[in-house]
Amino acid sequence: MKRAKIVAATLLTVALAVPTATAVAADAYGGGAHAWSPAGGDSGKISVKDNSSDGDPVKAEYYRTESPDTKRTLWNHSGPGTTVTSGDGSRIYKFKACDENYGDPDDCSKWVIP
């Protein structure tokens, strides 16, 4: 019993001493699209930038922890060199960047986990 208390106390000490994990920034590139999360240091936001001048919009497709079965899409129709950022919400747990190609398959990155 004494050994169990020592192990429990040790585990509690380690848990309190180790800082909680913060969101690590992740990037995804698909065609001319660049998406990243967390955006602005907020794990509930994602940004997508249009790095091409092909006239096609770019988008970030993503999932949030509060609605894990709902794929969301953040569009950037603003043109080359512009960035759009989502509203805040629950943590984004996976996303990808896509360059829209009308009539052809989109150029998308693989899914990224921030």
PDB file of C-alpha atoms in Angstrom:
ATOM      1  CA  MET A   1       0.000   0.000   0.000  1.00  0.00           C
ATOM      2  CA  LYS A   2       2.847   2.381   0.865  1.00  0.00           C
ATOM      3  CA  ARG A   3       4.448   1.713  -2.544  1.00  0.00           C
ATOM      4  CA  ALA A   4       1.181   2.566  -4.339  1.00  0.00           C
ATOM      5  CA  LYS A   5       1.009   5.909  -2.514  1.00  0.00           C
ATOM      6  CA  ILE A   6       4.588   6.728  -3.500  1.00  0.00           C
ATOM      7  CA  VAL A   7       3.902   5.853  -7.154  1.00  0.00           C
ATOM      8  CA  ALA A   8       0.696   7.924  -7.127  1.00  0.00           C
ATOM      9  CA  ALA A   9       2.471  10.894  -5.546  1.00  0.00           C
ATOM     10  CA  THR A  10       5.296  10.641  -8.089  1.00  0.00           C
ATOM     11  CA  LEU A  11       2.873  10.544 -11.010  1.00  0.00           C
ATOM     12  CA  LEU A  12       0.967  13.534  -9.644  1.00  0.00           C
ATOM     13  CA  THR A  13       4.204  15.496  -9.210  1.00  0.00           C
ATOM     14  CA  VAL A  14       5.300  14.739 -12.774  1.00  0.00           C
ATOM     15  CA  ALA A  15       1.874  15.670 -14.157  1.00  0.00           C
ATOM     16  CA  LEU A  16       1.967  19.027 -12.386  1.00  0.00           C
ATOM     17  CA  ALA A  17       5.572  19.733 -13.318  1.00  0.00           C
ATOM     18  CA  VAL A  18       5.166  19.085 -17.044  1.00  0.00           C
ATOM     19  CA  PRO A  19       3.450  22.014 -18.763  1.00  0.00           C
ATOM     20  CA  THR A  20       0.339  21.287 -20.749  1.00  0.00           C
ATOM     21  CA  ALA A  21       0.912  20.839 -24.449  1.00  0.00           C
ATOM     22  CA  THR A  22       0.207  23.829 -26.619  1.00  0.00           C
ATOM     23  CA  ALA A  23      -0.937  23.624 -30.195  1.00  0.00           C
ATOM     24  CA  VAL A  24       1.901  23.168 -32.634  1.00  0.00           C
ATOM     25  CA  ALA A  25       1.604  25.100 -35.871  1.00  0.00           C
ATOM     26  CA  ALA A  26       1.174  22.957 -38.961  1.00  0.00           C
ATOM     27  CA  ASP A  27       1.234  23.922 -42.637  1.00  0.00           C
ATOM     28  CA  ALA A  28      -0.319  22.342 -45.713  1.00  0.00           C
ATOM     29  CA  TYR A  29       0.346  23.196 -49.366  1.00  0.00           C
ATOM     30  CA  GLY A  30      -1.882  22.131 -52.253  1.00  0.00           C
ATOM     31  CA  GLY A  31      -1.293  23.730 -55.659  1.00  0.00           C
ATOM     32  CA  GLY A  32      -1.229  27.471 -54.976  1.00  0.00           C
ATOM     33  CA  ALA A  33      -2.989  27.114 -51.609  1.00  0.00           C
ATOM     34  CA  HIS A  34      -1.226  27.438 -48.263  1.00  0.00           C
ATOM     35  CA  ALA A  35      -3.238  26.643 -45.110  1.00  0.00           C
ATOM     36  CA  TRP A  36      -2.086  26.676 -41.492  1.00  0.00           C
ATOM     37  CA  SER A  37      -3.451  26.112 -38.023  1.00  0.00           C
ATOM     38  CA  PRO A  38      -3.404  27.331 -35.379  1.00  0.00           C
ATOM     39  CA  ALA A  39      -3.821  30.747 -36.970  1.00  0.00           C
ATOM     40  CA  GLY A  40      -2.672  33.618 -34.805  1.00  0.00           C
ATOM     41  CA  GLY A  41      -1.801  31.144 -32.048  1.00  0.00           C
ATOM     42  CA  ASP A  42      -5.466  30.134 -31.638  1.00  0.00           C
ATOM     43  CA  SER A  43      -6.087  26.380 -32.044  1.00  0.00           C
ATOM     44  CA  GLY A  44      -9.687  27.179 -33.003  1.00  0.00           C
ATOM     45  CA  LYS A  45      -8.703  29.166 -36.115  1.00  0.00           C
ATOM     46  CA  ILE A  46      -7.327  28.277 -39.543  1.00  0.00           C
ATOM     47  CA  SER A  47      -6.005  30.502 -42.349  1.00  0.00           C
ATOM     48  CA  VAL A  48      -5.632  29.946 -46.078  1.00  0.00           C
ATOM     49  CA  LYS A  49      -3.558  32.041 -48.489  1.00  0.00           C
ATOM     50  CA  ASP A  50      -3.735  32.161 -52.283  1.00  0.00           C
ATOM     51  CA  ASN A  51      -0.166  31.902 -53.582  1.00  0.00           C
ATOM     52  CA  SER A  52      -1.060  31.520 -57.256  1.00  0.00           C
ATOM     53  CA  SER A  53      -2.279  33.882 -59.946  1.00  0.00           C
ATOM     54  CA  ASP A  54      -4.303  31.323 -61.904  1.00  0.00           C
ATOM     55  CA  GLY A  55      -7.604  33.063 -61.157  1.00  0.00           C
ATOM     56  CA  ASP A  56      -8.961  30.076 -59.212  1.00  0.00           C
ATOM     57  CA  PRO A  57      -9.913  30.346 -55.529  1.00  0.00           C
ATOM     58  CA  VAL A  58      -8.225  28.337 -52.801  1.00  0.00           C
ATOM     59  CA  LYS A  59      -9.728  26.645 -49.768  1.00  0.00           C
ATOM     60  CA  ALA A  60      -8.930  24.866 -46.541  1.00  0.00           C
ATOM     61  CA  GLU A  61     -11.045  21.855 -45.607  1.00  0.00           C
ATOM     62  CA  TYR A  62     -10.995  21.077 -41.881  1.00  0.00           C
ATOM     63  CA  TYR A  63     -12.596  19.331 -38.913  1.00  0.00           C
ATOM     64  CA  ARG A  64     -13.215  20.617 -35.374  1.00  0.00           C
ATOM     65  CA  THR A  65     -13.261  18.599 -32.149  1.00  0.00           C
ATOM     66  CA  GLU A  66     -16.819  19.667 -31.200  1.00  0.00           C
ATOM     67  CA  SER A  67     -18.249  18.380 -34.502  1.00  0.00           C
ATOM     68  CA  PRO A  68     -15.802  15.647 -35.584  1.00  0.00           C
ATOM     69  CA  ASP A  69     -18.011  14.324 -38.405  1.00  0.00           C
ATOM     70  CA  THR A  70     -18.605  17.704 -40.065  1.00  0.00           C
ATOM     71  CA  LYS A  71     -16.156  18.716 -42.774  1.00  0.00           C
ATOM     72  CA  ARG A  72     -15.934  22.501 -42.986  1.00  0.00           C
ATOM     73  CA  THR A  73     -14.551  24.612 -45.817  1.00  0.00           C
ATOM     74  CA  LEU A  74     -12.867  28.018 -45.583  1.00  0.00           C
ATOM     75  CA  TRP A  75     -12.814  29.675 -49.024  1.00  0.00           C
ATOM     76  CA  ASN A  76     -10.493  32.420 -50.194  1.00  0.00           C
ATOM     77  CA  HIS A  77     -12.001  34.117 -53.268  1.00  0.00           C
ATOM     78  CA  SER A  78     -10.028  37.330 -52.699  1.00  0.00           C
ATOM     79  CA  GLY A  79      -7.241  36.668 -55.200  1.00  0.00           C
ATOM     80  CA  PRO A  80      -3.490  36.215 -55.314  1.00  0.00           C
ATOM     81  CA  GLY A  81      -1.490  37.107 -52.218  1.00  0.00           C
ATOM     82  CA  THR A  82      -4.527  37.364 -49.934  1.00  0.00           C
ATOM     83  CA  THR A  83      -5.241  35.468 -46.735  1.00  0.00           C
ATOM     84  CA  VAL A  84      -8.542  34.681 -45.031  1.00  0.00           C
ATOM     85  CA  THR A  85      -8.966  33.360 -41.490  1.00  0.00           C
ATOM     86  CA  SER A  86     -11.844  31.395 -40.008  1.00  0.00           C
ATOM     87  CA  GLY A  87     -13.863  32.429 -37.023  1.00  0.00           C
ATOM     88  CA  ASP A  88     -12.946  30.994 -33.649  1.00  0.00           C
ATOM     89  CA  GLY A  89     -14.355  27.692 -32.469  1.00  0.00           C
ATOM     90  CA  SER A  90     -13.321  24.394 -30.969  1.00  0.00           C
ATOM     91  CA  ARG A  91      -9.840  23.069 -31.739  1.00  0.00           C
ATOM     92  CA  ILE A  92      -9.113  22.174 -35.360  1.00  0.00           C
ATOM     93  CA  TYR A  93      -7.787  18.632 -35.371  1.00  0.00           C
ATOM     94  CA  LYS A  94      -7.096  18.032 -39.072  1.00  0.00           C
ATOM     95  CA  PHE A  95      -7.060  20.050 -42.277  1.00  0.00           C
ATOM     96  CA  LYS A  96      -5.833  20.209 -45.855  1.00  0.00           C
ATOM     97  CA  ALA A  97      -5.184  22.966 -48.421  1.00  0.00           C
ATOM     98  CA  CYS A  98      -6.681  22.890 -51.913  1.00  0.00           C
ATOM     99  CA  ASP A  99      -6.394  24.939 -55.090  1.00  0.00           C
ATOM    100  CA  GLU A 100      -9.744  24.833 -56.896  1.00  0.00           C
ATOM    101  CA  ASN A 101      -9.619  23.634 -60.505  1.00  0.00           C
ATOM    102  CA  TYR A 102     -12.930  24.149 -62.253  1.00  0.00           C
ATOM    103  CA  GLY A 103     -13.876  21.012 -64.190  1.00  0.00           C
ATOM    104  CA  ASP A 104     -10.755  19.143 -63.042  1.00  0.00           C
ATOM    105  CA  PRO A 105      -9.801  17.569 -59.704  1.00  0.00           C
ATOM    106  CA  ASP A 106      -8.586  20.070 -57.116  1.00  0.00           C
ATOM    107  CA  ASP A 107      -4.889  20.203 -56.214  1.00  0.00           C
ATOM    108  CA  CYS A 108      -4.963  19.243 -52.518  1.00  0.00           C
ATOM    109  CA  SER A 109      -2.412  18.460 -49.863  1.00  0.00           C
ATOM    110  CA  LYS A 110      -2.670  15.442 -47.642  1.00  0.00           C
ATOM    111  CA  TRP A 111      -4.548  15.799 -44.346  1.00  0.00           C
ATOM    112  CA  VAL A 112      -2.394  17.491 -41.711  1.00  0.00           C
ATOM    113  CA  ILE A 113      -2.767  17.226 -37.939  1.00  0.00           C
ATOM    114  CA  PRO A 114      -1.700  20.336 -36.009  1.00  0.00           C
TER     115      PRO A 114
END
